[in-house]
mmCIF file with all atom_site columns, N, CA and C in Angstrom:
data_model
loop_
_atom_site.group_PDB
_atom_site.id
_atom_site.type_symbol
_atom_site.label_atom_id
_atom_site.label_alt_id
_atom_site.label_comp_id
_atom_site.label_asym_id
_atom_site.label_entity_id
_atom_site.label_seq_id
_atom_site.pdbx_PDB_ins_code
_atom_site.Cartn_x
_atom_site.Cartn_y
_atom_site.Cartn_z
_atom_site.occupancy
_atom_site.B_iso_or_equiv
_atom_site.pdbx_formal_charge
_atom_site.auth_seq_id
_atom_site.auth_comp_id
_atom_site.auth_asym_id
_atom_site.auth_atom_id
_atom_site.pdbx_PDB_model_num
ATOM 1   N N  . UNK A 1 1  ? 191.758 42.242 47.305 1.00 45.00 ? 1  UNK A N  1
ATOM 2   C CA . UNK A 1 1  ? 191.430 41.768 45.680 1.00 45.00 ? 1  UNK A CA 1
ATOM 3   C C  . UNK A 1 1  ? 190.054 42.578 45.742 1.00 45.00 ? 1  UNK A C  1
ATOM 4   N N  . UNK A 1 2  ? 190.320 42.959 44.474 1.00 48.00 ? 2  UNK A N  1
ATOM 5   C CA . UNK A 1 2  ? 189.045 43.352 43.923 1.00 48.00 ? 2  UNK A CA 1
ATOM 6   C C  . UNK A 1 2  ? 188.256 42.751 42.881 1.00 48.00 ? 2  UNK A C  1
ATOM 7   N N  . UNK A 1 3  ? 187.069 42.464 42.858 1.00 50.00 ? 3  UNK A N  1
ATOM 8   C CA . UNK A 1 3  ? 186.162 41.754 41.978 1.00 50.00 ? 3  UNK A CA 1
ATOM 9   C C  . UNK A 1 3  ? 185.350 42.585 41.370 1.00 50.00 ? 3  UNK A C  1
ATOM 10  N N  . UNK A 1 4  ? 184.962 42.316 39.952 1.00 51.00 ? 4  UNK A N  1
ATOM 11  C CA . UNK A 1 4  ? 183.943 43.194 39.589 1.00 51.00 ? 4  UNK A CA 1
ATOM 12  C C  . UNK A 1 4  ? 182.351 42.746 39.994 1.00 51.00 ? 4  UNK A C  1
ATOM 13  N N  . UNK A 1 5  ? 182.171 41.943 40.600 1.00 51.00 ? 5  UNK A N  1
ATOM 14  C CA . UNK A 1 5  ? 181.182 41.524 41.186 1.00 51.00 ? 5  UNK A CA 1
ATOM 15  C C  . UNK A 1 5  ? 181.042 42.211 42.729 1.00 51.00 ? 5  UNK A C  1
ATOM 16  N N  . UNK A 1 6  ? 181.894 42.555 43.494 1.00 49.00 ? 6  UNK A N  1
ATOM 17  C CA . UNK A 1 6  ? 181.903 43.391 44.691 1.00 49.00 ? 6  UNK A CA 1
ATOM 18  C C  . UNK A 1 6  ? 182.046 44.799 44.601 1.00 49.00 ? 6  UNK A C  1
ATOM 19  N N  . UNK A 1 7  ? 182.837 45.243 43.475 1.00 48.00 ? 7  UNK A N  1
ATOM 20  C CA . UNK A 1 7  ? 183.203 46.583 43.843 1.00 48.00 ? 7  UNK A CA 1
ATOM 21  C C  . UNK A 1 7  ? 183.111 47.461 42.082 1.00 48.00 ? 7  UNK A C  1
ATOM 22  N N  . UNK A 1 8  ? 182.898 48.343 42.198 1.00 51.00 ? 8  UNK A N  1
ATOM 23  C CA . UNK A 1 8  ? 183.184 49.513 40.773 1.00 51.00 ? 8  UNK A CA 1
ATOM 24  C C  . UNK A 1 8  ? 184.343 49.483 40.523 1.00 51.00 ? 8  UNK A C  1
ATOM 25  N N  . UNK A 1 9  ? 184.861 49.794 39.762 1.00 56.00 ? 9  UNK A N  1
ATOM 26  C CA . UNK A 1 9  ? 186.404 50.104 39.567 1.00 56.00 ? 9  UNK A CA 1
ATOM 27  C C  . UNK A 1 9  ? 186.961 51.172 39.936 1.00 56.00 ? 9  UNK A C  1
ATOM 28  N N  . UNK A 1 10 ? 186.173 52.189 40.136 1.00 61.00 ? 10 UNK A N  1
ATOM 29  C CA . UNK A 1 10 ? 186.841 53.406 41.212 1.00 61.00 ? 10 UNK A CA 1
ATOM 30  C C  . UNK A 1 10 ? 186.482 53.193 42.666 1.00 61.00 ? 10 UNK A C  1
ATOM 31  N N  . UNK A 1 11 ? 185.941 51.925 43.407 1.00 60.00 ? 11 UNK A N  1
ATOM 32  C CA . UNK A 1 11 ? 185.863 51.589 44.557 1.00 60.00 ? 11 UNK A CA 1
ATOM 33  C C  . UNK A 1 11 ? 184.737 51.610 45.176 1.00 60.00 ? 11 UNK A C  1
ATOM 34  N N  . UNK A 1 12 ? 183.563 52.094 44.425 1.00 61.00 ? 12 UNK A N  1
ATOM 35  C CA . UNK A 1 12 ? 182.269 52.140 45.012 1.00 61.00 ? 12 UNK A CA 1
ATOM 36  C C  . UNK A 1 12 ? 181.524 50.781 45.020 1.00 61.00 ? 12 UNK A C  1
ATOM 37  N N  . UNK A 1 13 ? 181.143 50.503 46.057 1.00 62.00 ? 13 UNK A N  1
ATOM 38  C CA . UNK A 1 13 ? 180.321 48.993 45.907 1.00 62.00 ? 13 UNK A CA 1
ATOM 39  C C  . UNK A 1 13 ? 179.045 49.125 44.940 1.00 62.00 ? 13 UNK A C  1
ATOM 40  N N  . UNK A 1 14 ? 178.663 48.018 44.276 1.00 63.00 ? 14 UNK A N  1
ATOM 41  C CA . UNK A 1 14 ? 177.996 47.587 43.342 1.00 63.00 ? 14 UNK A CA 1
ATOM 42  C C  . UNK A 1 14 ? 176.454 47.984 43.945 1.00 63.00 ? 14 UNK A C  1
ATOM 43  N N  . UNK A 1 15 ? 176.190 47.834 44.631 1.00 62.00 ? 15 UNK A N  1
ATOM 44  C CA . UNK A 1 15 ? 174.961 47.806 45.275 1.00 62.00 ? 15 UNK A CA 1
ATOM 45  C C  . UNK A 1 15 ? 174.647 49.245 45.549 1.00 62.00 ? 15 UNK A C  1
ATOM 46  N N  . UNK A 1 16 ? 175.439 50.443 45.793 1.00 68.00 ? 16 UNK A N  1
ATOM 47  C CA . UNK A 1 16 ? 175.158 51.682 45.978 1.00 68.00 ? 16 UNK A CA 1
ATOM 48  C C  . UNK A 1 16 ? 174.871 52.376 44.314 1.00 68.00 ? 16 UNK A C  1
ATOM 49  N N  . UNK A 1 17 ? 175.258 51.784 43.229 1.00 75.00 ? 17 UNK A N  1
ATOM 50  C CA . UNK A 1 17 ? 175.067 52.252 42.134 1.00 75.00 ? 17 UNK A CA 1
ATOM 51  C C  . UNK A 1 17 ? 173.652 51.524 41.646 1.00 75.00 ? 17 UNK A C  1
ATOM 52  N N  . UNK A 1 18 ? 173.239 50.080 42.124 1.00 80.00 ? 18 UNK A N  1
ATOM 53  C CA . UNK A 1 18 ? 171.972 49.517 41.921 1.00 80.00 ? 18 UNK A CA 1
ATOM 54  C C  . UNK A 1 18 ? 170.921 50.517 42.910 1.00 80.00 ? 18 UNK A C  1
ATOM 55  N N  . UNK A 1 19 ? 171.156 51.136 43.842 1.00 83.00 ? 19 UNK A N  1
ATOM 56  C CA . UNK A 1 19 ? 170.140 51.535 44.725 1.00 83.00 ? 19 UNK A CA 1
ATOM 57  C C  . UNK A 1 19 ? 169.942 53.119 44.090 1.00 83.00 ? 19 UNK A C  1
ATOM 58  N N  . UNK A 1 20 ? 171.323 53.642 43.694 1.00 83.00 ? 20 UNK A N  1
ATOM 59  C CA . UNK A 1 20 ? 170.971 54.968 42.573 1.00 83.00 ? 20 UNK A CA 1
ATOM 60  C C  . UNK A 1 20 ? 169.997 54.979 41.649 1.00 83.00 ? 20 UNK A C  1
ATOM 61  N N  . UNK A 1 21 ? 170.449 53.944 40.857 1.00 85.00 ? 21 UNK A N  1
ATOM 62  C CA . UNK A 1 21 ? 169.710 53.812 39.614 1.00 85.00 ? 21 UNK A CA 1
ATOM 63  C C  . UNK A 1 21 ? 167.852 53.534 39.703 1.00 85.00 ? 21 UNK A C  1
ATOM 64  N N  . UNK A 1 22 ? 167.858 52.377 40.963 1.00 90.00 ? 22 UNK A N  1
ATOM 65  C CA . UNK A 1 22 ? 166.571 52.388 41.408 1.00 90.00 ? 22 UNK A CA 1
ATOM 66  C C  . UNK A 1 22 ? 165.841 53.700 41.932 1.00 90.00 ? 22 UNK A C  1
ATOM 67  N N  . UNK A 1 23 ? 166.477 54.450 42.861 1.00 90.00 ? 23 UNK A N  1
ATOM 68  C CA . UNK A 1 23 ? 165.956 55.749 43.456 1.00 90.00 ? 23 UNK A CA 1
ATOM 69  C C  . UNK A 1 23 ? 165.671 56.896 42.322 1.00 90.00 ? 23 UNK A C  1
ATOM 70  N N  . UNK A 1 24 ? 166.683 56.969 41.008 1.00 90.00 ? 24 UNK A N  1
ATOM 71  C CA . UNK A 1 24 ? 166.368 57.793 40.167 1.00 90.00 ? 24 UNK A CA 1
ATOM 72  C C  . UNK A 1 24 ? 165.241 57.543 39.230 1.00 90.00 ? 24 UNK A C  1
ATOM 73  N N  . UNK A 1 25 ? 165.047 56.039 38.590 1.00 91.00 ? 25 UNK A N  1
ATOM 74  C CA . UNK A 1 25 ? 164.129 55.879 37.964 1.00 91.00 ? 25 UNK A CA 1
ATOM 75  C C  . UNK A 1 25 ? 162.649 55.748 38.548 1.00 91.00 ? 25 UNK A C  1
ATOM 76  N N  . UNK A 1 26 ? 162.737 55.716 40.266 1.00 94.00 ? 26 UNK A N  1
ATOM 77  C CA . UNK A 1 26 ? 161.303 55.724 40.776 1.00 94.00 ? 26 UNK A CA 1
ATOM 78  C C  . UNK A 1 26 ? 160.930 57.116 40.689 1.00 94.00 ? 26 UNK A C  1
ATOM 79  N N  . UNK A 1 27 ? 162.024 57.904 40.637 1.00 94.00 ? 27 UNK A N  1
ATOM 80  C CA . UNK A 1 27 ? 161.587 59.447 40.818 1.00 94.00 ? 27 UNK A CA 1
ATOM 81  C C  . UNK A 1 27 ? 161.144 59.756 39.909 1.00 94.00 ? 27 UNK A C  1
ATOM 82  N N  . UNK A 1 28 ? 161.492 59.266 38.228 1.00 94.00 ? 28 UNK A N  1
ATOM 83  C CA . UNK A 1 28 ? 161.122 59.506 37.265 1.00 94.00 ? 28 UNK A CA 1
ATOM 84  C C  . UNK A 1 28 ? 159.489 58.710 36.845 1.00 94.00 ? 28 UNK A C  1
ATOM 85  N N  . UNK A 1 29 ? 159.559 58.068 37.433 1.00 95.00 ? 29 UNK A N  1
ATOM 86  C CA . UNK A 1 29 ? 158.048 57.399 37.618 1.00 95.00 ? 29 UNK A CA 1
ATOM 87  C C  . UNK A 1 29 ? 156.998 57.954 38.217 1.00 95.00 ? 29 UNK A C  1
ATOM 88  N N  . UNK A 1 30 ? 157.278 58.405 39.518 1.00 95.00 ? 30 UNK A N  1
ATOM 89  C CA . UNK A 1 30 ? 156.417 58.983 40.137 1.00 95.00 ? 30 UNK A CA 1
ATOM 90  C C  . UNK A 1 30 ? 156.452 60.689 39.796 1.00 95.00 ? 30 UNK A C  1
ATOM 91  N N  . UNK A 1 31 ? 157.277 61.142 39.313 1.00 94.00 ? 31 UNK A N  1
ATOM 92  C CA . UNK A 1 31 ? 157.330 62.436 38.622 1.00 94.00 ? 31 UNK A CA 1
ATOM 93  C C  . UNK A 1 31 ? 156.159 62.799 37.426 1.00 94.00 ? 31 UNK A C  1
ATOM 94  N N  . UNK A 1 32 ? 156.429 61.509 36.608 1.00 94.00 ? 32 UNK A N  1
ATOM 95  C CA . UNK A 1 32 ? 155.605 61.503 35.562 1.00 94.00 ? 32 UNK A CA 1
ATOM 96  C C  . UNK A 1 32 ? 154.227 61.240 35.541 1.00 94.00 ? 32 UNK A C  1
ATOM 97  N N  . UNK A 1 33 ? 153.724 60.119 36.419 1.00 95.00 ? 33 UNK A N  1
ATOM 98  C CA . UNK A 1 33 ? 152.561 60.084 36.743 1.00 95.00 ? 33 UNK A CA 1
ATOM 99  C C  . UNK A 1 33 ? 151.986 60.813 37.521 1.00 95.00 ? 33 UNK A C  1
ATOM 100 N N  . UNK A 1 34 ? 152.408 61.730 38.387 1.00 95.00 ? 34 UNK A N  1
ATOM 101 C CA . UNK A 1 34 ? 151.971 62.820 39.070 1.00 95.00 ? 34 UNK A CA 1
ATOM 102 C C  . UNK A 1 34 ? 151.724 64.100 38.021 1.00 95.00 ? 34 UNK A C  1
ATOM 103 N N  . UNK A 1 35 ? 152.409 64.080 37.031 1.00 94.00 ? 35 UNK A N  1
ATOM 104 C CA . UNK A 1 35 ? 152.472 65.239 36.090 1.00 94.00 ? 35 UNK A CA 1
ATOM 105 C C  . UNK A 1 35 ? 151.272 64.758 35.243 1.00 94.00 ? 35 UNK A C  1
ATOM 106 N N  . UNK A 1 36 ? 150.844 63.393 34.838 1.00 94.00 ? 36 UNK A N  1
ATOM 107 C CA . UNK A 1 36 ? 149.790 63.409 34.021 1.00 94.00 ? 36 UNK A CA 1
ATOM 108 C C  . UNK A 1 36 ? 148.946 63.289 34.731 1.00 94.00 ? 36 UNK A C  1
ATOM 109 N N  . UNK A 1 37 ? 148.596 63.105 36.155 1.00 93.00 ? 37 UNK A N  1
ATOM 110 C CA . UNK A 1 37 ? 147.761 63.347 37.002 1.00 93.00 ? 37 UNK A CA 1
ATOM 111 C C  . UNK A 1 37 ? 147.257 64.995 37.126 1.00 93.00 ? 37 UNK A C  1
ATOM 112 N N  . UNK A 1 38 ? 148.436 65.562 37.295 1.00 94.00 ? 38 UNK A N  1
ATOM 113 C CA . UNK A 1 38 ? 148.215 67.355 37.611 1.00 94.00 ? 38 UNK A CA 1
ATOM 114 C C  . UNK A 1 38 ? 147.668 67.619 36.373 1.00 94.00 ? 38 UNK A C  1
ATOM 115 N N  . UNK A 1 39 ? 147.838 67.245 35.145 1.00 91.00 ? 39 UNK A N  1
ATOM 116 C CA . UNK A 1 39 ? 147.838 67.919 33.850 1.00 91.00 ? 39 UNK A CA 1
ATOM 117 C C  . UNK A 1 39 ? 146.481 68.163 33.781 1.00 91.00 ? 39 UNK A C  1
ATOM 118 N N  . UNK A 1 40 ? 145.421 67.329 34.297 1.00 88.00 ? 40 UNK A N  1
ATOM 119 C CA . UNK A 1 40 ? 144.117 67.596 33.902 1.00 88.00 ? 40 UNK A CA 1
ATOM 120 C C  . UNK A 1 40 ? 143.463 68.607 34.952 1.00 88.00 ? 40 UNK A C  1
ATOM 121 N N  . UNK A 1 41 ? 143.822 68.467 36.135 1.00 88.00 ? 41 UNK A N  1
ATOM 122 C CA . UNK A 1 41 ? 143.634 69.508 36.944 1.00 88.00 ? 41 UNK A CA 1
ATOM 123 C C  . UNK A 1 41 ? 144.206 70.923 37.095 1.00 88.00 ? 41 UNK A C  1
ATOM 124 N N  . UNK A 1 42 ? 145.432 71.115 37.065 1.00 87.00 ? 42 UNK A N  1
ATOM 125 C CA . UNK A 1 42 ? 146.311 72.154 37.130 1.00 87.00 ? 42 UNK A CA 1
ATOM 126 C C  . UNK A 1 42 ? 147.123 72.094 36.099 1.00 87.00 ? 42 UNK A C  1
ATOM 127 N N  . UNK A 1 43 ? 146.913 72.534 34.798 1.00 85.00 ? 43 UNK A N  1
ATOM 128 C CA . UNK A 1 43 ? 147.748 72.319 33.715 1.00 85.00 ? 43 UNK A CA 1
ATOM 129 C C  . UNK A 1 43 ? 149.049 72.793 33.746 1.00 85.00 ? 43 UNK A C  1
ATOM 130 N N  . UNK A 1 44 ? 149.449 74.029 34.407 1.00 91.00 ? 44 UNK A N  1
ATOM 131 C CA . UNK A 1 44 ? 150.785 74.431 34.480 1.00 91.00 ? 44 UNK A CA 1
ATOM 132 C C  . UNK A 1 44 ? 151.758 73.425 35.137 1.00 91.00 ? 44 UNK A C  1
ATOM 133 N N  . UNK A 1 45 ? 151.241 73.210 36.529 1.00 92.00 ? 45 UNK A N  1
ATOM 134 C CA . UNK A 1 45 ? 151.910 72.451 37.345 1.00 92.00 ? 45 UNK A CA 1
ATOM 135 C C  . UNK A 1 45 ? 152.150 70.880 36.766 1.00 92.00 ? 45 UNK A C  1
ATOM 136 N N  . UNK A 1 46 ? 151.094 70.635 35.955 1.00 92.00 ? 46 UNK A N  1
ATOM 137 C CA . UNK A 1 46 ? 151.446 69.123 35.237 1.00 92.00 ? 46 UNK A CA 1
ATOM 138 C C  . UNK A 1 46 ? 152.446 69.078 34.370 1.00 92.00 ? 46 UNK A C  1
ATOM 139 N N  . UNK A 1 47 ? 152.380 70.182 33.645 1.00 94.00 ? 47 UNK A N  1
ATOM 140 C CA . UNK A 1 47 ? 153.598 70.596 32.806 1.00 94.00 ? 47 UNK A CA 1
ATOM 141 C C  . UNK A 1 47 ? 154.692 70.337 33.414 1.00 94.00 ? 47 UNK A C  1
ATOM 142 N N  . UNK A 1 48 ? 155.160 71.389 34.522 1.00 95.00 ? 48 UNK A N  1
ATOM 143 C CA . UNK A 1 48 ? 156.391 71.301 34.889 1.00 95.00 ? 48 UNK A CA 1
ATOM 144 C C  . UNK A 1 48 ? 156.653 69.897 35.666 1.00 95.00 ? 48 UNK A C  1
ATOM 145 N N  . UNK A 1 49 ? 155.734 69.293 36.293 1.00 94.00 ? 49 UNK A N  1
ATOM 146 C CA . UNK A 1 49 ? 156.355 67.958 36.818 1.00 94.00 ? 49 UNK A CA 1
ATOM 147 C C  . UNK A 1 49 ? 156.733 66.956 35.373 1.00 94.00 ? 49 UNK A C  1
ATOM 148 N N  . UNK A 1 50 ? 156.182 67.268 34.668 1.00 93.00 ? 50 UNK A N  1
ATOM 149 C CA . UNK A 1 50 ? 156.561 66.325 33.573 1.00 93.00 ? 50 UNK A CA 1
ATOM 150 C C  . UNK A 1 50 ? 157.564 66.747 32.806 1.00 93.00 ? 50 UNK A C  1
ATOM 151 N N  . UNK A 1 51 ? 158.296 68.063 32.500 1.00 95.00 ? 51 UNK A N  1
ATOM 152 C CA . UNK A 1 51 ? 159.527 68.465 32.495 1.00 95.00 ? 51 UNK A CA 1
ATOM 153 C C  . UNK A 1 51 ? 160.659 67.929 33.539 1.00 95.00 ? 51 UNK A C  1
ATOM 154 N N  . UNK A 1 52 ? 160.241 68.368 34.787 1.00 94.00 ? 52 UNK A N  1
ATOM 155 C CA . UNK A 1 52 ? 161.129 67.640 36.052 1.00 94.00 ? 52 UNK A CA 1
ATOM 156 C C  . UNK A 1 52 ? 161.217 65.885 35.552 1.00 94.00 ? 52 UNK A C  1
ATOM 157 N N  . UNK A 1 53 ? 160.427 65.393 35.236 1.00 94.00 ? 53 UNK A N  1
ATOM 158 C CA . UNK A 1 53 ? 160.467 63.911 35.085 1.00 94.00 ? 53 UNK A CA 1
ATOM 159 C C  . UNK A 1 53 ? 161.693 63.702 33.777 1.00 94.00 ? 53 UNK A C  1
ATOM 160 N N  . UNK A 1 54 ? 161.496 64.282 32.711 1.00 93.00 ? 54 UNK A N  1
ATOM 161 C CA . UNK A 1 54 ? 162.477 64.385 31.934 1.00 93.00 ? 54 UNK A CA 1
ATOM 162 C C  . UNK A 1 54 ? 163.554 64.820 32.129 1.00 93.00 ? 54 UNK A C  1
ATOM 163 N N  . UNK A 1 55 ? 163.883 65.797 33.209 1.00 93.00 ? 55 UNK A N  1
ATOM 164 C CA . UNK A 1 55 ? 165.170 66.053 33.497 1.00 93.00 ? 55 UNK A CA 1
ATOM 165 C C  . UNK A 1 55 ? 165.731 65.031 34.522 1.00 93.00 ? 55 UNK A C  1
ATOM 166 N N  . UNK A 1 56 ? 164.954 64.581 35.269 1.00 91.00 ? 56 UNK A N  1
ATOM 167 C CA . UNK A 1 56 ? 165.489 63.398 36.074 1.00 91.00 ? 56 UNK A CA 1
ATOM 168 C C  . UNK A 1 56 ? 165.832 62.063 35.335 1.00 91.00 ? 56 UNK A C  1
ATOM 169 N N  . UNK A 1 57 ? 165.184 61.922 34.226 1.00 91.00 ? 57 UNK A N  1
ATOM 170 C CA . UNK A 1 57 ? 165.433 60.691 33.285 1.00 91.00 ? 57 UNK A CA 1
ATOM 171 C C  . UNK A 1 57 ? 166.949 60.697 32.754 1.00 91.00 ? 57 UNK A C  1
ATOM 172 N N  . UNK A 1 58 ? 167.315 61.639 32.345 1.00 90.00 ? 58 UNK A N  1
ATOM 173 C CA . UNK A 1 58 ? 168.706 61.753 31.886 1.00 90.00 ? 58 UNK A CA 1
ATOM 174 C C  . UNK A 1 58 ? 169.900 61.020 32.636 1.00 90.00 ? 58 UNK A C  1
ATOM 175 N N  . UNK A 1 59 ? 169.903 61.964 33.852 1.00 87.00 ? 59 UNK A N  1
ATOM 176 C CA . UNK A 1 59 ? 171.016 61.059 34.654 1.00 87.00 ? 59 UNK A CA 1
ATOM 177 C C  . UNK A 1 59 ? 170.518 59.582 35.054 1.00 87.00 ? 59 UNK A C  1
ATOM 178 N N  . UNK A 1 60 ? 169.231 59.157 35.350 1.00 86.00 ? 60 UNK A N  1
ATOM 179 C CA . UNK A 1 60 ? 168.843 57.966 35.373 1.00 86.00 ? 60 UNK A CA 1
ATOM 180 C C  . UNK A 1 60 ? 169.177 57.100 33.955 1.00 86.00 ? 60 UNK A C  1
ATOM 181 N N  . UNK A 1 61 ? 168.992 57.445 33.123 1.00 86.00 ? 61 UNK A N  1
ATOM 182 C CA . UNK A 1 61 ? 169.670 56.721 31.732 1.00 86.00 ? 61 UNK A CA 1
ATOM 183 C C  . UNK A 1 61 ? 170.889 56.452 31.838 1.00 86.00 ? 61 UNK A C  1
ATOM 184 N N  . UNK A 1 62 ? 171.871 57.695 32.146 1.00 86.00 ? 62 UNK A N  1
ATOM 185 C CA . UNK A 1 62 ? 173.111 57.626 31.893 1.00 86.00 ? 62 UNK A CA 1
ATOM 186 C C  . UNK A 1 62 ? 173.878 56.663 33.117 1.00 86.00 ? 62 UNK A C  1
ATOM 187 N N  . UNK A 1 63 ? 173.160 56.690 33.915 1.00 84.00 ? 63 UNK A N  1
ATOM 188 C CA . UNK A 1 63 ? 173.863 55.745 35.137 1.00 84.00 ? 63 UNK A CA 1
ATOM 189 C C  . UNK A 1 63 ? 173.315 54.471 34.850 1.00 84.00 ? 63 UNK A C  1
ATOM 190 N N  . UNK A 1 64 ? 172.427 53.920 34.432 1.00 82.00 ? 64 UNK A N  1
ATOM 191 C CA . UNK A 1 64 ? 172.161 52.610 33.823 1.00 82.00 ? 64 UNK A CA 1
ATOM 192 C C  . UNK A 1 64 ? 172.694 52.374 32.699 1.00 82.00 ? 64 UNK A C  1
ATOM 193 N N  . UNK A 1 65 ? 173.153 53.228 31.907 1.00 81.00 ? 65 UNK A N  1
ATOM 194 C CA . UNK A 1 65 ? 173.915 52.570 30.869 1.00 81.00 ? 65 UNK A CA 1
ATOM 195 C C  . UNK A 1 65 ? 175.390 52.577 31.250 1.00 81.00 ? 65 UNK A C  1
ATOM 196 N N  . UNK A 1 66 ? 175.930 53.299 32.129 1.00 79.00 ? 66 UNK A N  1
ATOM 197 C CA . UNK A 1 66 ? 177.433 53.209 32.779 1.00 79.00 ? 66 UNK A CA 1
ATOM 198 C C  . UNK A 1 66 ? 177.064 51.840 33.431 1.00 79.00 ? 66 UNK A C  1
ATOM 199 N N  . UNK A 1 67 ? 176.063 51.342 34.159 1.00 71.00 ? 67 UNK A N  1
ATOM 200 C CA . UNK A 1 67 ? 176.055 50.243 35.121 1.00 71.00 ? 67 UNK A CA 1
ATOM 201 C C  . UNK A 1 67 ? 176.019 49.076 34.191 1.00 71.00 ? 67 UNK A C  1
ATOM 202 N N  . UNK A 1 68 ? 175.403 49.108 33.036 1.00 71.00 ? 68 UNK A N  1
ATOM 203 C CA . UNK A 1 68 ? 175.056 48.007 32.407 1.00 71.00 ? 68 UNK A CA 1
ATOM 204 C C  . UNK A 1 68 ? 176.593 47.758 31.525 1.00 71.00 ? 68 UNK A C  1
ATOM 205 N N  . UNK A 1 69 ? 177.331 48.787 31.179 1.00 69.00 ? 69 UNK A N  1
ATOM 206 C CA . UNK A 1 69 ? 178.351 48.603 30.277 1.00 69.00 ? 69 UNK A CA 1
ATOM 207 C C  . UNK A 1 69 ? 179.584 47.941 31.157 1.00 69.00 ? 69 UNK A C  1
ATOM 208 N N  . UNK A 1 70 ? 179.271 47.428 32.475 1.00 59.00 ? 70 UNK A N  1
ATOM 209 C CA . UNK A 1 70 ? 180.389 46.924 33.421 1.00 59.00 ? 70 UNK A CA 1
ATOM 210 C C  . UNK A 1 70 ? 180.268 45.470 33.210 1.00 59.00 ? 70 UNK A C  1
#
């Protein structure tokens, strides 16, 4: 018997999506902070890290939205 508290509708345990959301948002946070720090020292590298943070934020937001809608 499957419940919403134990499993996702497609059979994936809930804790795996929670870990994935945490890791994605942690990567966005780290990339953003390192991008801001590098912006003053190496402008191009800092800008690339900020762009990488924005790119990583898209799947993090989608997964967070999907997780909250269940």
